[in-house]
Amino acid sequence: LPPFETQKCLKYLPLCYGADGAIDYRAVSYFAEPTAIDPNPRHQYCSIMKSQGSLIYDSNFTRDAVTQANAKISVLGPLIKNSLKWKDAGRLNVGSEPSNMAVGTDAIVISAWGLSSLQVVPDMTDVPYQGYIQCGFYEDKADSDMHDFMLVNRRTNYSGNDLYVNDTPPSAYDTFYISAGPQSARFVINNVAHNRFGTCIALHDRYNDDLFRAEEDTIRVVIDAGECRLVEMVGTLPSAVSSDSSLSTKVILSGNITIGTGSAVSITAGTETTIKPGTNIIVEDGASFTLRGIVDIEDGVSIITAPNGTLNFDNATCTWGQGSKIEVTGGTLSINGGSMNASSPSR
């Protein structure tokens, strides 16, 4: 049986290849009957006990890994199948660009995907090996210029003692197999991405909403051993905006954001902007924030304008979540066309 992290990895890998579905083996009791010498045969996939005619499943690392992975796959699988188009998949390593990919007319040129480099960040700890993050390349079915990257960390488990792998019973897995540490995929952004999304760019985790912002055009996406992330490229803002910024196409704003004195942030027409729950945006003295396009302001968002700060809604179609608000303290609020709507209470 694969160890916990390895089992999850094996479950996630088909997501890098546009699989139509995933099938798990069924839980069985024994392929071999227990004996006095081996009361827990190695061929046991999942312990099953009978109690008053019902089946009770003991805790089992393989089943737990499959169950945990399936919870994520049940979200990512339909999203990939319904919204994305698979293009290719390759291996990311330290010191080399994606490999084992198509060549010729079907080859992906990563520069056209907004990247000048895509590698694994070197692991400076004392580890047996590093690298081997699998990456599936997807484009949005509705817009081929919008890209997603399905990442799976294939570095999962190390053997931790002198037992031979084939002689290690499942009961000894916790001591024999050591979980490998996390690894990071490093995305280096180029001007194609800036022309598409604007000044500041991030990768957004489609499953848990993590936002990995670029620092000097480099984004590091951390992935635990055996885990996966489906990330999309978007425009965003850093926590402290100190110069003029323009954002376009698709924007996600999250966390505490301060638009510093004298800085102007402008979101272009036709952009889809999402402001995540609990986000606080402060427009400082002499700064401005202009929103256009479709703006989804989720629950508990605050946009605060300081004295001489300016907040503009320019033909923006806005949906406001519960508890979200605008505070204007000696600043300016301008609404030019567009609409302001409340979200449904069930959201």
PDB file of N, CA, C and O in Angstrom, residues 8-43:
ATOM      1  N   LYS A   8      -2.192  10.219  -1.669  1.00  0.00           N
ATOM      2  CA  LYS A   8      -2.848  11.455  -2.105  1.00  0.00           C
ATOM      3  C   LYS A   8      -2.288  11.927  -3.442  1.00  0.00           C
ATOM      4  O   LYS A   8      -3.042  12.336  -4.332  1.00  0.00           O
ATOM      5  N   CYS A   9      -0.979  11.882  -3.578  1.00  0.00           N
ATOM      6  CA  CYS A   9      -0.343  12.285  -4.835  1.00  0.00           C
ATOM      7  C   CYS A   9      -0.877  11.485  -6.013  1.00  0.00           C
ATOM      8  O   CYS A   9      -1.194  12.037  -7.069  1.00  0.00           O
ATOM      9  N   LEU A  10      -0.986  10.166  -5.840  1.00  0.00           N
ATOM     10  CA  LEU A  10      -1.486   9.308  -6.914  1.00  0.00           C
ATOM     11  C   LEU A  10      -2.924   9.652  -7.272  1.00  0.00           C
ATOM     12  O   LEU A  10      -3.329   9.533  -8.435  1.00  0.00           O
ATOM     13  N   LYS A  11      -3.693  10.079  -6.283  1.00  0.00           N
ATOM     14  CA  LYS A  11      -5.062  10.490  -6.564  1.00  0.00           C
ATOM     15  C   LYS A  11      -5.114  11.795  -7.357  1.00  0.00           C
ATOM     16  O   LYS A  11      -5.955  11.978  -8.243  1.00  0.00           O
ATOM     17  N   TYR A  12      -4.208  12.730  -7.037  1.00  0.00           N
ATOM     18  CA  TYR A  12      -4.253  14.055  -7.661  1.00  0.00           C
ATOM     19  C   TYR A  12      -3.648  14.093  -9.065  1.00  0.00           C
ATOM     20  O   TYR A  12      -4.028  14.938  -9.875  1.00  0.00           O
ATOM     21  N   LEU A  13      -2.695  13.219  -9.349  1.00  0.00           N
ATOM     22  CA  LEU A  13      -1.967  13.317 -10.621  1.00  0.00           C
ATOM     23  C   LEU A  13      -2.878  13.325 -11.855  1.00  0.00           C
ATOM     24  O   LEU A  13      -2.599  14.062 -12.814  1.00  0.00           O
ATOM     25  N   PRO A  14      -3.959  12.545 -11.917  1.00  0.00           N
ATOM     26  CA  PRO A  14      -4.811  12.609 -13.118  1.00  0.00           C
ATOM     27  C   PRO A  14      -5.375  13.997 -13.395  1.00  0.00           C
ATOM     28  O   PRO A  14      -5.725  14.309 -14.545  1.00  0.00           O
ATOM     29  N   LEU A  15      -5.458  14.851 -12.366  1.00  0.00           N
ATOM     30  CA  LEU A  15      -5.950  16.211 -12.587  1.00  0.00           C
ATOM     31  C   LEU A  15      -5.000  17.018 -13.465  1.00  0.00           C
ATOM     32  O   LEU A  15      -5.407  18.021 -14.060  1.00  0.00           O
ATOM     33  N   CYS A  16      -3.740  16.592 -13.546  1.00  0.00           N
ATOM     34  CA  CYS A  16      -2.778  17.279 -14.423  1.00  0.00           C
ATOM     35  C   CYS A  16      -3.000  16.925 -15.889  1.00  0.00           C
ATOM     36  O   CYS A  16      -2.386  17.548 -16.767  1.00  0.00           O
ATOM     37  N   TYR A  17      -3.849  15.932 -16.159  1.00  0.00           N
ATOM     38  CA  TYR A  17      -3.996  15.410 -17.521  1.00  0.00           C
ATOM     39  C   TYR A  17      -5.435  15.476 -18.020  1.00  0.00           C
ATOM     40  O   TYR A  17      -5.781  14.794 -18.988  1.00  0.00           O
ATOM     41  N   GLY A  18      -6.271  16.286 -17.398  1.00  0.00           N
ATOM     42  CA  GLY A  18      -7.627  16.466 -17.892  1.00  0.00           C
ATOM     43  C   GLY A  18      -8.481  15.220 -17.815  1.00  0.00           C
ATOM     44  O   GLY A  18      -9.334  14.991 -18.685  1.00  0.00           O
ATOM     45  N   ALA A  19      -8.292  14.397 -16.786  1.00  0.00           N
ATOM     46  CA  ALA A  19      -9.061  13.157 -16.648  1.00  0.00           C
ATOM     47  C   ALA A  19     -10.556  13.455 -16.554  1.00  0.00           C
ATOM     48  O   ALA A  19     -10.976  14.467 -15.996  1.00  0.00           O
ATOM     49  N   ASP A  20     -11.366  12.545 -17.104  1.00  0.00           N
ATOM     50  CA  ASP A  20     -12.820  12.708 -17.052  1.00  0.00           C
ATOM     51  C   ASP A  20     -13.405  12.292 -15.710  1.00  0.00           C
ATOM     52  O   ASP A  20     -14.532  12.654 -15.379  1.00  0.00           O
ATOM     53  N   GLY A  21     -12.663  11.499 -14.940  1.00  0.00           N
ATOM     54  CA  GLY A  21     -13.180  11.047 -13.658  1.00  0.00           C
ATOM     55  C   GLY A  21     -12.130  10.242 -12.920  1.00  0.00           C
ATOM     56  O   GLY A  21     -11.026  10.022 -13.423  1.00  0.00           O
ATOM     57  N   ALA A  22     -12.485   9.795 -11.731  1.00  0.00           N
ATOM     58  CA  ALA A  22     -11.575   8.997 -10.918  1.00  0.00           C
ATOM     59  C   ALA A  22     -12.365   7.865 -10.268  1.00  0.00           C
ATOM     60  O   ALA A  22     -13.483   8.077  -9.789  1.00  0.00           O
ATOM     61  N   ILE A  23     -11.800   6.657 -10.284  1.00  0.00           N
ATOM     62  CA  ILE A  23     -12.449   5.487  -9.689  1.00  0.00           C
ATOM     63  C   ILE A  23     -11.528   4.919  -8.620  1.00  0.00           C
ATOM     64  O   ILE A  23     -10.338   4.697  -8.863  1.00  0.00           O
ATOM     65  N   ASP A  24     -12.060   4.669  -7.442  1.00  0.00           N
ATOM     66  CA  ASP A  24     -11.296   4.052  -6.362  1.00  0.00           C
ATOM     67  C   ASP A  24     -11.701   2.581  -6.230  1.00  0.00           C
ATOM     68  O   ASP A  24     -12.833   2.204  -6.542  1.00  0.00           O
ATOM     69  N   TYR A  25     -10.766   1.773  -5.738  1.00  0.00           N
ATOM     70  CA  TYR A  25     -11.109   0.384  -5.434  1.00  0.00           C
ATOM     71  C   TYR A  25     -12.070   0.378  -4.253  1.00  0.00           C
ATOM     72  O   TYR A  25     -12.090   1.284  -3.424  1.00  0.00           O
ATOM     73  N   ARG A  26     -12.848  -0.667  -4.137  1.00  0.00           N
ATOM     74  CA  ARG A  26     -13.766  -0.759  -3.010  1.00  0.00           C
ATOM     75  C   ARG A  26     -13.039  -1.303  -1.786  1.00  0.00           C
ATOM     76  O   ARG A  26     -12.020  -1.985  -1.903  1.00  0.00           O
ATOM     77  N   ALA A  27     -13.548  -1.007  -0.625  1.00  0.00           N
ATOM     78  CA  ALA A  27     -12.958  -1.509   0.608  1.00  0.00           C
ATOM     79  C   ALA A  27     -13.282  -2.984   0.761  1.00  0.00           C
ATOM     80  O   ALA A  27     -14.425  -3.417   0.570  1.00  0.00           O
ATOM     81  N   VAL A  28     -12.275  -3.803   1.060  1.00  0.00           N
ATOM     82  CA  VAL A  28     -12.467  -5.242   1.256  1.00  0.00           C
ATOM     83  C   VAL A  28     -11.864  -5.630   2.592  1.00  0.00           C
ATOM     84  O   VAL A  28     -11.118  -4.866   3.201  1.00  0.00           O
ATOM     85  N   SER A  29     -12.177  -6.823   3.046  1.00  0.00           N
ATOM     86  CA  SER A  29     -11.653  -7.227   4.345  1.00  0.00           C
ATOM     87  C   SER A  29     -10.243  -7.775   4.219  1.00  0.00           C
ATOM     88  O   SER A  29      -9.290  -7.135   4.610  1.00  0.00           O
ATOM     89  N   TYR A  30     -10.074  -8.964   3.634  1.00  0.00           N
ATOM     90  CA  TYR A  30      -8.756  -9.564   3.527  1.00  0.00           C
ATOM     91  C   TYR A  30      -8.602 -10.286   2.201  1.00  0.00           C
ATOM     92  O   TYR A  30      -9.503 -10.971   1.734  1.00  0.00           O
ATOM     93  N   PHE A  31      -7.421 -10.156   1.601  1.00  0.00           N
ATOM     94  CA  PHE A  31      -7.026 -11.054   0.524  1.00  0.00           C
ATOM     95  C   PHE A  31      -6.359 -12.294   1.121  1.00  0.00           C
ATOM     96  O   PHE A  31      -6.235 -13.297   0.465  1.00  0.00           O
ATOM     97  N   ALA A  32      -5.894 -12.153   2.335  1.00  0.00           N
ATOM     98  CA  ALA A  32      -5.274 -13.275   3.035  1.00  0.00           C
ATOM     99  C   ALA A  32      -5.827 -13.302   4.457  1.00  0.00           C
ATOM    100  O   ALA A  32      -5.985 -12.267   5.079  1.00  0.00           O
ATOM    101  N   GLU A  33      -6.147 -14.471   4.948  1.00  0.00           N
ATOM    102  CA  GLU A  33      -6.686 -14.580   6.295  1.00  0.00           C
ATOM    103  C   GLU A  33      -5.592 -14.309   7.322  1.00  0.00           C
ATOM    104  O   GLU A  33      -4.435 -14.666   7.121  1.00  0.00           O
ATOM    105  N   PRO A  34      -5.940 -13.698   8.448  1.00  0.00           N
ATOM    106  CA  PRO A  34      -4.940 -13.470   9.491  1.00  0.00           C
ATOM    107  C   PRO A  34      -4.471 -14.779  10.123  1.00  0.00           C
ATOM    108  O   PRO A  34      -5.225 -15.748  10.203  1.00  0.00           O
ATOM    109  N   THR A  35      -3.241 -14.805  10.527  1.00  0.00           N
ATOM    110  CA  THR A  35      -2.672 -15.963  11.191  1.00  0.00           C
ATOM    111  C   THR A  35      -2.026 -15.500  12.484  1.00  0.00           C
ATOM    112  O   THR A  35      -1.879 -14.302  12.733  1.00  0.00           O
ATOM    113  N   ALA A  36      -1.607 -16.468  13.303  1.00  0.00           N
ATOM    114  CA  ALA A  36      -0.934 -16.115  14.546  1.00  0.00           C
ATOM    115  C   ALA A  36       0.370 -15.393  14.282  1.00  0.00           C
ATOM    116  O   ALA A  36       0.776 -14.500  15.026  1.00  0.00           O
ATOM    117  N   ILE A  37       1.052 -15.780  13.196  1.00  0.00           N
ATOM    118  CA  ILE A  37       2.321 -15.147  12.854  1.00  0.00           C
ATOM    119  C   ILE A  37       2.093 -13.749  12.280  1.00  0.00           C
ATOM    120  O   ILE A  37       2.815 -12.802  12.572  1.00  0.00           O
ATOM    121  N   ASP A  38       1.077 -13.616  11.446  1.00  0.00           N
ATOM    122  CA  ASP A  38       0.790 -12.333  10.793  1.00  0.00           C
ATOM    123  C   ASP A  38      -0.681 -11.994  11.007  1.00  0.00           C
ATOM    124  O   ASP A  38      -1.529 -12.258  10.158  1.00  0.00           O
ATOM    125  N   PRO A  39      -1.025 -11.420  12.174  1.00  0.00           N
ATOM    126  CA  PRO A  39      -2.438 -11.130  12.448  1.00  0.00           C
ATOM    127  C   PRO A  39      -3.009 -10.013  11.582  1.00  0.00           C
ATOM    128  O   PRO A  39      -4.215  -9.872  11.476  1.00  0.00           O
ATOM    129  N   ASN A  40      -2.134  -9.213  10.986  1.00  0.00           N
ATOM    130  CA  ASN A  40      -2.585  -8.120  10.099  1.00  0.00           C
ATOM    131  C   ASN A  40      -1.895  -8.263   8.749  1.00  0.00           C
ATOM    132  O   ASN A  40      -0.883  -7.626   8.482  1.00  0.00           O
ATOM    133  N   PRO A  41      -2.427  -9.104   7.886  1.00  0.00           N
ATOM    134  CA  PRO A  41      -1.749  -9.386   6.611  1.00  0.00           C
ATOM    135  C   PRO A  41      -1.502  -8.124   5.799  1.00  0.00           C
ATOM    136  O   PRO A  41      -2.288  -7.183   5.823  1.00  0.00           O
ATOM    137  N   ARG A  42      -0.381  -8.149   5.064  1.00  0.00           N
ATOM    138  CA  ARG A  42      -0.025  -6.997   4.238  1.00  0.00           C
ATOM    139  C   ARG A  42      -1.038  -6.755   3.128  1.00  0.00           C
ATOM    140  O   ARG A  42      -1.126  -5.683   2.580  1.00  0.00           O
ATOM    141  N   HIS A  43      -1.802  -7.770   2.778  1.00  0.00           N
ATOM    142  CA  HIS A  43      -2.740  -7.637   1.671  1.00  0.00           C
ATOM    143  C   HIS A  43      -4.060  -7.015   2.111  1.00  0.00           C
ATOM    144  O   HIS A  43      -4.978  -6.929   1.337  1.00  0.00           O
TER     145      HIS A  43
END
